[in-house]
mmCIF file of C-alpha atoms in Angstrom:
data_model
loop_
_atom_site.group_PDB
_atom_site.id
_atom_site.type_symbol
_atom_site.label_atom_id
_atom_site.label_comp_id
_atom_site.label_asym_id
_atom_site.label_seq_id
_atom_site.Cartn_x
_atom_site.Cartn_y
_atom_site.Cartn_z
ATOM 1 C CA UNK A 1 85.464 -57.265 69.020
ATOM 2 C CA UNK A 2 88.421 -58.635 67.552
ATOM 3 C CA UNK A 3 90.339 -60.745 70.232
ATOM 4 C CA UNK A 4 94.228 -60.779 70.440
ATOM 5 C CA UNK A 5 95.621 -63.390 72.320
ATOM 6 C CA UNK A 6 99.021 -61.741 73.663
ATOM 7 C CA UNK A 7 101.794 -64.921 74.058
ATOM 8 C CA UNK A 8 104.471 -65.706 75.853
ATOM 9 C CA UNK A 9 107.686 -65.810 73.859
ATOM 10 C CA UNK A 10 109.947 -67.102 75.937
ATOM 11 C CA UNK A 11 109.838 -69.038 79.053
ATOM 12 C CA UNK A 12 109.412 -66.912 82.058
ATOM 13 C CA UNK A 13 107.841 -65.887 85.186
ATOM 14 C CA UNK A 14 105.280 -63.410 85.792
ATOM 15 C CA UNK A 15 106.884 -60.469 87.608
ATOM 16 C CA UNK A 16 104.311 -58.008 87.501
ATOM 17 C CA UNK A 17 100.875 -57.269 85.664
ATOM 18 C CA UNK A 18 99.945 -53.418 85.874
ATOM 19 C CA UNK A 19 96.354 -53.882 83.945
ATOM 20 C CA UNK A 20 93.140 -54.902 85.224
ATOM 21 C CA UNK A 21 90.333 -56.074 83.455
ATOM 22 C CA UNK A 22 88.468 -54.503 81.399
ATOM 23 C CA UNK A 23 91.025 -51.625 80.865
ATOM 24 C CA UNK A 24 91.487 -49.468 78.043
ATOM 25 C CA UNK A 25 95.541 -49.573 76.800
ATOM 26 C CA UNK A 26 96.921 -47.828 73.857
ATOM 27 C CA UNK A 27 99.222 -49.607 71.557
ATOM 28 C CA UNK A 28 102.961 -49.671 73.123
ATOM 29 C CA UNK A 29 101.738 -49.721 76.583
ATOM 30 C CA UNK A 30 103.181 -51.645 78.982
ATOM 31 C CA UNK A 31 101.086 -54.459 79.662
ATOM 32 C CA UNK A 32 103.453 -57.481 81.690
ATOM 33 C CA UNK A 33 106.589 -58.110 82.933
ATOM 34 C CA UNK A 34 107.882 -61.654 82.434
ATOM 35 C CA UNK A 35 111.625 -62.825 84.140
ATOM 36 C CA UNK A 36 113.632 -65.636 82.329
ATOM 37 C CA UNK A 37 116.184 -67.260 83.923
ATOM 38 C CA UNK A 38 116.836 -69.318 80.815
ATOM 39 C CA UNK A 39 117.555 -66.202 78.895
ATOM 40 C CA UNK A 40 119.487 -64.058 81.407
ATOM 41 C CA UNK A 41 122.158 -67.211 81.558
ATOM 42 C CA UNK A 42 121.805 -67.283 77.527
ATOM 43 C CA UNK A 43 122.455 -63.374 77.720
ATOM 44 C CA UNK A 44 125.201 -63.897 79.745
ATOM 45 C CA UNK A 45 127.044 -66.290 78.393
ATOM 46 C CA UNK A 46 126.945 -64.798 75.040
ATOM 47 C CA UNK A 47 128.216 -61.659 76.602
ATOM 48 C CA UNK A 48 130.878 -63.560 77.613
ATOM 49 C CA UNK A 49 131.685 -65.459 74.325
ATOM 50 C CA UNK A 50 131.894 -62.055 72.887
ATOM 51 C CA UNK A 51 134.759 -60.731 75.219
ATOM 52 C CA UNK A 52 136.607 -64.200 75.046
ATOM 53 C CA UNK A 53 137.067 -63.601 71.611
ATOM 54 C CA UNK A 54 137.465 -60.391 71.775
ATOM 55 C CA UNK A 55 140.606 -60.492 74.416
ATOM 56 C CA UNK A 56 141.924 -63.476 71.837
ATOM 57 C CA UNK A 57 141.845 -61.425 68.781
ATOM 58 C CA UNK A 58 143.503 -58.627 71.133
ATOM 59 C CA UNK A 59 146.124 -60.969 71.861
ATOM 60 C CA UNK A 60 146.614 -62.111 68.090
ATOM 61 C CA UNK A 61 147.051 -59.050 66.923
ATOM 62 C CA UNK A 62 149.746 -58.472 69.171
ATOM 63 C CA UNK A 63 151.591 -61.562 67.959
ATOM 64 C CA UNK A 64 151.224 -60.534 64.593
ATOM 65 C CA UNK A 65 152.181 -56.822 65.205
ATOM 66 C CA UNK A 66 155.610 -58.798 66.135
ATOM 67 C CA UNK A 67 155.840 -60.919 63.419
ATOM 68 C CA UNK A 68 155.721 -58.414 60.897
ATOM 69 C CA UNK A 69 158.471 -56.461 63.111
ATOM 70 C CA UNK A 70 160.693 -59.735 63.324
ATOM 71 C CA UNK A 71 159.959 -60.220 59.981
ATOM 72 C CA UNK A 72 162.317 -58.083 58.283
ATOM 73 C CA UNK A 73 165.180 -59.033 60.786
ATOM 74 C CA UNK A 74 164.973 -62.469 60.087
ATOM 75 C CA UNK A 75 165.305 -61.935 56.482
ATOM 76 C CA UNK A 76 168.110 -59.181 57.038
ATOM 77 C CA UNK A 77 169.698 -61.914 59.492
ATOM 78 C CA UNK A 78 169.743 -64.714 56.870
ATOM 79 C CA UNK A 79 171.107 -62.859 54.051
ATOM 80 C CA UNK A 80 174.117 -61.764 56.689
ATOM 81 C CA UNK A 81 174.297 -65.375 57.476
ATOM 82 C CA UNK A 82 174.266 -66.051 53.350
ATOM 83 C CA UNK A 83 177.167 -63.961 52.934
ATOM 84 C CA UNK A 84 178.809 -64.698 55.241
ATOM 85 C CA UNK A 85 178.631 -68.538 54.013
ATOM 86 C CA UNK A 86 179.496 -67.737 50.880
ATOM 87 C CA UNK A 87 182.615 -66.192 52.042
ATOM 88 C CA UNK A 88 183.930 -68.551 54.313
ATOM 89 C CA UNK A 89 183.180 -71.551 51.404
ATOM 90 C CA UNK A 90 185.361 -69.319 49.335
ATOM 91 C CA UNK A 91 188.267 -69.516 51.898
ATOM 92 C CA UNK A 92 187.531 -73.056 52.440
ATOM 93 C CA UNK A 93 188.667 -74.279 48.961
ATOM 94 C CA UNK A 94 191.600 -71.991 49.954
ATOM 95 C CA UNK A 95 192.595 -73.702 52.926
ATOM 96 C CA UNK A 96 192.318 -71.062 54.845
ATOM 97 C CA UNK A 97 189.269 -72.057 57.386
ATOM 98 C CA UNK A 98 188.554 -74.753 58.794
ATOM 99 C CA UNK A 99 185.550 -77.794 58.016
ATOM 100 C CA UNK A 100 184.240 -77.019 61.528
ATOM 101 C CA UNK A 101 183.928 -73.038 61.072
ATOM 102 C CA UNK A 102 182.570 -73.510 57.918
ATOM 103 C CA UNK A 103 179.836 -76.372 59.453
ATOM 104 C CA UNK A 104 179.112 -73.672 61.878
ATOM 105 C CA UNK A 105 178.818 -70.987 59.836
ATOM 106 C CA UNK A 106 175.903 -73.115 57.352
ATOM 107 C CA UNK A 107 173.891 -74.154 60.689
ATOM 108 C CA UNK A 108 173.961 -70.407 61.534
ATOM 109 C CA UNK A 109 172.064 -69.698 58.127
ATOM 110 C CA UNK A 110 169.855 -73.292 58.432
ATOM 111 C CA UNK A 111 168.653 -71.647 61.709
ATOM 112 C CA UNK A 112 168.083 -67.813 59.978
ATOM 113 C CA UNK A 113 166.375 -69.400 57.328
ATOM 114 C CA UNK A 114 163.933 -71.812 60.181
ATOM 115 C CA UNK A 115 163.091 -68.461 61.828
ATOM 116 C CA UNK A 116 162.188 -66.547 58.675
ATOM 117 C CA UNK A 117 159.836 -69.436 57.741
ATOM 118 C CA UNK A 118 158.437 -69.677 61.423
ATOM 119 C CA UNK A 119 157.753 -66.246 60.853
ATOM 120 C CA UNK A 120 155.764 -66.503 57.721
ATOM 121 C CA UNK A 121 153.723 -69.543 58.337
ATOM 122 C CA UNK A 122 152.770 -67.900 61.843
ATOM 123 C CA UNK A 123 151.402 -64.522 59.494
ATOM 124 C CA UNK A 124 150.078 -66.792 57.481
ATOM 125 C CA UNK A 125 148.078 -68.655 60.281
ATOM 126 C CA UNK A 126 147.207 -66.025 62.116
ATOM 127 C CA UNK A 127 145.839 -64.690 59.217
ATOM 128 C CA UNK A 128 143.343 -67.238 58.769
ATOM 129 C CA UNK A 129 142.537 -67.987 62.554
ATOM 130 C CA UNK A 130 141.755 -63.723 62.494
ATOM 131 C CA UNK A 131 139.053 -64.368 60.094
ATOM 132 C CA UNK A 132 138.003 -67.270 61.262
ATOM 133 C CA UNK A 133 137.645 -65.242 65.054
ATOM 134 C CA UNK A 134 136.343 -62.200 63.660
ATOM 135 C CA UNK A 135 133.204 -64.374 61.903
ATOM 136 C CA UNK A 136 132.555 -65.836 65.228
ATOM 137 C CA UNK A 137 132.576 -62.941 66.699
ATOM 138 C CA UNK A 138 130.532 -60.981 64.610
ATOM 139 C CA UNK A 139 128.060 -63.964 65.130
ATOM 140 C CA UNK A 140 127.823 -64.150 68.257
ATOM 141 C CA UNK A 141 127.599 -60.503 69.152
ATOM 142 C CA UNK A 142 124.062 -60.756 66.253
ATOM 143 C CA UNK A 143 123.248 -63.688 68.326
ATOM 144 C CA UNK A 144 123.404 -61.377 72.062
ATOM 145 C CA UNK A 145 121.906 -58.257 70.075
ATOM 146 C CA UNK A 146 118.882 -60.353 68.525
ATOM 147 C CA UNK A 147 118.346 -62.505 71.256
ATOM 148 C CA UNK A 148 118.644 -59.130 73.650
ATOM 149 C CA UNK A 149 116.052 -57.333 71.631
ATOM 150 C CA UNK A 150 113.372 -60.396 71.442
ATOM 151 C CA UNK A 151 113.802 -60.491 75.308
ATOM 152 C CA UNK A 152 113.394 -56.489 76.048
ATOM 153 C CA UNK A 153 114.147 -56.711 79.579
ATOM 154 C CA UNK A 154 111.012 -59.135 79.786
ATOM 155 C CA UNK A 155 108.580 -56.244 79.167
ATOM 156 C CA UNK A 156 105.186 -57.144 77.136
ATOM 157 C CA UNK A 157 103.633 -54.427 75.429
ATOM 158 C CA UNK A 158 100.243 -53.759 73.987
ATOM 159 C CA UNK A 159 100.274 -54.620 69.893
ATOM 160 C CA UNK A 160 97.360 -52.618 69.508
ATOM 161 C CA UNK A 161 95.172 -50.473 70.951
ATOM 162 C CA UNK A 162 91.947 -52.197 72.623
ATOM 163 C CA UNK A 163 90.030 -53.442 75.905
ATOM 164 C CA UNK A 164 92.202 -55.987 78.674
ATOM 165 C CA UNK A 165 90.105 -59.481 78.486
ATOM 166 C CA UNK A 166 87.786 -61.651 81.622
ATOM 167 C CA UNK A 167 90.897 -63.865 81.764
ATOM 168 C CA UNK A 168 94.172 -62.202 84.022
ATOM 169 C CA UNK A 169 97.062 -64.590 84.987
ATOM 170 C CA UNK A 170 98.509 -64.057 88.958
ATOM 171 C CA UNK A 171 101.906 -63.180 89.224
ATOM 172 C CA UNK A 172 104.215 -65.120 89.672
ATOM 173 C CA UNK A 173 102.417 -67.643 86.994
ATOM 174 C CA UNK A 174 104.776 -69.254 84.972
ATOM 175 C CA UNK A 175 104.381 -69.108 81.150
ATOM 176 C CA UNK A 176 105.959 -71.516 78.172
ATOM 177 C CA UNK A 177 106.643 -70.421 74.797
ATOM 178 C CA UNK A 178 103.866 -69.698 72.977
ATOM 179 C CA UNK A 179 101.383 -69.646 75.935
ATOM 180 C CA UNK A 180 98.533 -66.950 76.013
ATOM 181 C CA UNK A 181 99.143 -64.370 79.022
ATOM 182 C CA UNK A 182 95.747 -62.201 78.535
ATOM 183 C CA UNK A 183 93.768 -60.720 75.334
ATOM 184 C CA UNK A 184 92.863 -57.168 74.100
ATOM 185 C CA UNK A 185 89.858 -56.991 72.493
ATOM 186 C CA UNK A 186 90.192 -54.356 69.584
ATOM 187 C CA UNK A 187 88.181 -52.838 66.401
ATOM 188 C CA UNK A 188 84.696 -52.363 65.962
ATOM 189 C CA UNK A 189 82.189 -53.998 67.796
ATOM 190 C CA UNK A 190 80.096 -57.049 66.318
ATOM 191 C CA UNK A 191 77.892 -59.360 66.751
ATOM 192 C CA UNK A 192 78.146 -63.398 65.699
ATOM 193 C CA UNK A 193 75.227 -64.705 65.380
ATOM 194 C CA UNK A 194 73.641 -68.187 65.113
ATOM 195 C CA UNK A 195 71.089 -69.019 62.649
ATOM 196 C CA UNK A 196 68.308 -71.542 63.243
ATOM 197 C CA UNK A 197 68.585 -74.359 61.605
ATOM 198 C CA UNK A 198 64.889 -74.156 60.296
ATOM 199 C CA UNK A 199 63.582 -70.533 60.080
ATOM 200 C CA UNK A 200 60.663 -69.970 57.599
ATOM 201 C CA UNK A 201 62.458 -66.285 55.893
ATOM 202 C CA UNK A 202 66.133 -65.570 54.065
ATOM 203 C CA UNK A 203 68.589 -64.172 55.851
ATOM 204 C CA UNK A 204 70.932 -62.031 53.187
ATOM 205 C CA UNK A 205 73.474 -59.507 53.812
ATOM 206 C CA UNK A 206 72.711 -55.657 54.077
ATOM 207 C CA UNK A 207 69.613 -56.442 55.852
ATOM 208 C CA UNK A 208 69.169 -54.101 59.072
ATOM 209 C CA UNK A 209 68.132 -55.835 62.107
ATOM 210 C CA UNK A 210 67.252 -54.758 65.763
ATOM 211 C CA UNK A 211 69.654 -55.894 68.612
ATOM 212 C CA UNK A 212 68.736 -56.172 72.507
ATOM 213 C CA UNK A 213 70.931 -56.900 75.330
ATOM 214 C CA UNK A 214 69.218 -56.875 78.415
ATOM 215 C CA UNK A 215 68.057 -52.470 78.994
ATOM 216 C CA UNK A 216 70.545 -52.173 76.575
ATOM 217 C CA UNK A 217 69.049 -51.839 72.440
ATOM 218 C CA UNK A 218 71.176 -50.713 69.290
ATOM 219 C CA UNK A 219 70.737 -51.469 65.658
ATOM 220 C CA UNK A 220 72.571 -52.804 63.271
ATOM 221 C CA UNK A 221 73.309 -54.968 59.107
ATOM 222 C CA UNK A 222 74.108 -58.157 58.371
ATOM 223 C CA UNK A 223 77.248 -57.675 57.694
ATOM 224 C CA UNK A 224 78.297 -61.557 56.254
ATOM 225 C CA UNK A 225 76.938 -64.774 56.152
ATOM 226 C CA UNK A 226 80.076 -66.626 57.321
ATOM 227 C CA UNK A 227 80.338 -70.233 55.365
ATOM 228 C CA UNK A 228 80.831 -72.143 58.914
ATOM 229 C CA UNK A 229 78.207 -73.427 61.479
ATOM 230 C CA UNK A 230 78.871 -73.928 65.337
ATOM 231 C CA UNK A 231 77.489 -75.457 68.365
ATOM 232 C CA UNK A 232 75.632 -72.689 70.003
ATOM 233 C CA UNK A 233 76.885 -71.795 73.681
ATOM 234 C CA UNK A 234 75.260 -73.482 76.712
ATOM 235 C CA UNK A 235 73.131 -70.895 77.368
ATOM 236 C CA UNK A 236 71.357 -71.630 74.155
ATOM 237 C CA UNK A 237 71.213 -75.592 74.198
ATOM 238 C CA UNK A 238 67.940 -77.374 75.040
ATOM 239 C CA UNK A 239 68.320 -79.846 77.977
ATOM 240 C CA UNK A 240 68.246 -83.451 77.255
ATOM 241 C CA UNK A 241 68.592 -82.819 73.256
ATOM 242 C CA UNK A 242 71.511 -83.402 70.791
ATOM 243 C CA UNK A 243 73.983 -80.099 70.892
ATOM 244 C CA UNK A 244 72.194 -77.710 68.268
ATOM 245 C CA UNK A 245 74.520 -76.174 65.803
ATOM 246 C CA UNK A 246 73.848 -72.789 63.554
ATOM 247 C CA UNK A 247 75.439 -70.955 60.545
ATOM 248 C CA UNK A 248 77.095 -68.044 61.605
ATOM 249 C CA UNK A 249 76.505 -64.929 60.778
ATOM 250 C CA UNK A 250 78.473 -61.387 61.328
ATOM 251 C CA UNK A 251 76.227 -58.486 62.110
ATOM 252 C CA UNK A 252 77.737 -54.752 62.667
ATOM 253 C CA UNK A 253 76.503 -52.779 64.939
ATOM 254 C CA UNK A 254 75.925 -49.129 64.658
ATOM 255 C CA UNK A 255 76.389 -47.101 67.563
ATOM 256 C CA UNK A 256 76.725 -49.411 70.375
ATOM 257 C CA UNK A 257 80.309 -49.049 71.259
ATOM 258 C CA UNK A 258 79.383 -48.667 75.085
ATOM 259 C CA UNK A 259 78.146 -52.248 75.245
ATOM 260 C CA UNK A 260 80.077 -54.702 76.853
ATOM 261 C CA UNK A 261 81.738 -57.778 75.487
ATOM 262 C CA UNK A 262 80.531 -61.383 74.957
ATOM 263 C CA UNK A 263 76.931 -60.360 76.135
ATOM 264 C CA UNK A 264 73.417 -62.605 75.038
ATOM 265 C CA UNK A 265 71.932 -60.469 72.308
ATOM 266 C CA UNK A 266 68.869 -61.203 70.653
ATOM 267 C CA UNK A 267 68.180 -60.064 67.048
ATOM 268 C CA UNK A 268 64.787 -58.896 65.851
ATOM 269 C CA UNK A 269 63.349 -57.805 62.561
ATOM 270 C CA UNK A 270 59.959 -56.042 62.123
ATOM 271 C CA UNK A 271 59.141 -56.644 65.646
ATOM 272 C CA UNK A 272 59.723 -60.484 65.656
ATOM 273 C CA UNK A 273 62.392 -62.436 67.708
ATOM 274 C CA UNK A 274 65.088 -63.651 64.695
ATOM 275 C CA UNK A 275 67.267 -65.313 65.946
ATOM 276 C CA UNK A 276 69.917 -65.150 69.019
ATOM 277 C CA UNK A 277 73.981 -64.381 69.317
ATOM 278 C CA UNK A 278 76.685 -63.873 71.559
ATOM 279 C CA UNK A 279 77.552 -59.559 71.031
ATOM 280 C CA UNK A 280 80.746 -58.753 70.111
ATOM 281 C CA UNK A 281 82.461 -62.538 70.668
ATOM 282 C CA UNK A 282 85.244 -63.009 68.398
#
């Protein structure tokens, strides 16, 4: 059958591994459990990115809640201060106040018209450092939501549905990214053959063939002759000869589901041995 080799995506730990070999899973089922430090800490820091910025732009909003309020007062303040000015300049020129009062009265409206433009150029910051925030936060709350997802709580599930392989890590095993964990064999059944290198008939696709694997006998078609050769397994090798290669060649089998995977088959047609393959290898 088809192998799928099920990977690591992360760097973790095997915490638990409730399939045994051999086992028949359905697609979604749960097929490992991996812990990774390295992404909990990730997780967690993230999660608290998000609430730093999200206390900040609490606390920025506030400030600029004030502003505005102060806002208005400022400018009411200055134009007092203005008038006021204007006023006492008038009574200046008539000697009636004094060069002192009058100083006083223009650093009054110097400091009105400071806070007023305080005022503004804090909105106007704020402004900016809000947008700036609320990017960063939208960013990294993607980041904890993808990065969340991708991890699932560690939990590896079945892409498809199929057979558990021979090969079943121990927990505990730890895995890098990108490392196989096990393999599901899936689909329908073959069997990949190898050609001799010097048989005396064609070999064509369509033609039905005989298949034997130990008690166990099925039939089946050439189903492709694949355009690649390969050393044939040990089992097939010659001892104390140069590795033997063969063209491969895909044969479907029909009606043999119950036979079991990566078994020595040999293929026959009209009653003579053909040639030999490793049943339903990927």
């Amino acid at each position: 059958q088809d192998r799928i080799d099920i990977e690591a995506g992360f760097v973790g730990r095997l915490e638990e591994l409730p399939v045994k070999i051999g086992q028949r899973v359905e697609k979604g089922t749960v097929i490992a459990r991996l812990q990774s430090i390295d992404i909990v800490e990730r997780l967690a820091q993230l999660s608290l990115r998000v609430a730093e910025l999200t206390n900040s732009q609490i606390e920025q909003d506030s400030r600029v809640a004030v502003a505005e309020q102060l806002l208005p007062l400022a400018a009411e303040r200055r134009s007092d201060r203005q008038v006021v000015l204007t006023s006492l300049t008038g009574l200046n020129h008539k000697g009636l106040v004094t060069v002192e009062k009058l100083k006083l009265a223009m650093d009054d409206l110097r400091s009105a018209e400071e806070i007023q433009i305080r005022l503004r150029a804090s909105l106007d910051q704020n402004g900016d450092a809000s947008a700036a925030r609320v990017t960063a936060m939208r960013h990294a709350a993607r980041a904890f939501e993808d990065l969340k997802a991708a991890y699932g709580d560690g939990v590896v599930t079945a892409p498809t549905s199929g057979v558990i392989g021979t090969t079943l890590p121990a927990p505990g095993e730890v895995f890098l990214t990108g490392e196989p964990i096990l393999s599901i064999h899936s689909g329908k059944k073959y069997v990949l053959a190898y050609l001799p290198p010097r048989y005396l008939f064609a070999v064509s696709p369509g033609e039905e063939v005989n298949l034997r694997a130990g008690p166990l006998t099925a039939s089946g078609h050439v189903e492709e002759i694949l355009p690649v050769s390969d050393a044939l397994p040990q089992e097939f090798q010659r001892r104390f000869q140069p590795t033997e290669r063969g063209q491969l060649a895909r044969i479907r089998l029909t009606g043999a589901q119950d036979w079991p995977l990566n078994a020595k088959v040999e293929i026959h047609r009209t009653g003579l041995l053909w040639f030999a393959g490793e049943g339903t290898k990927p």
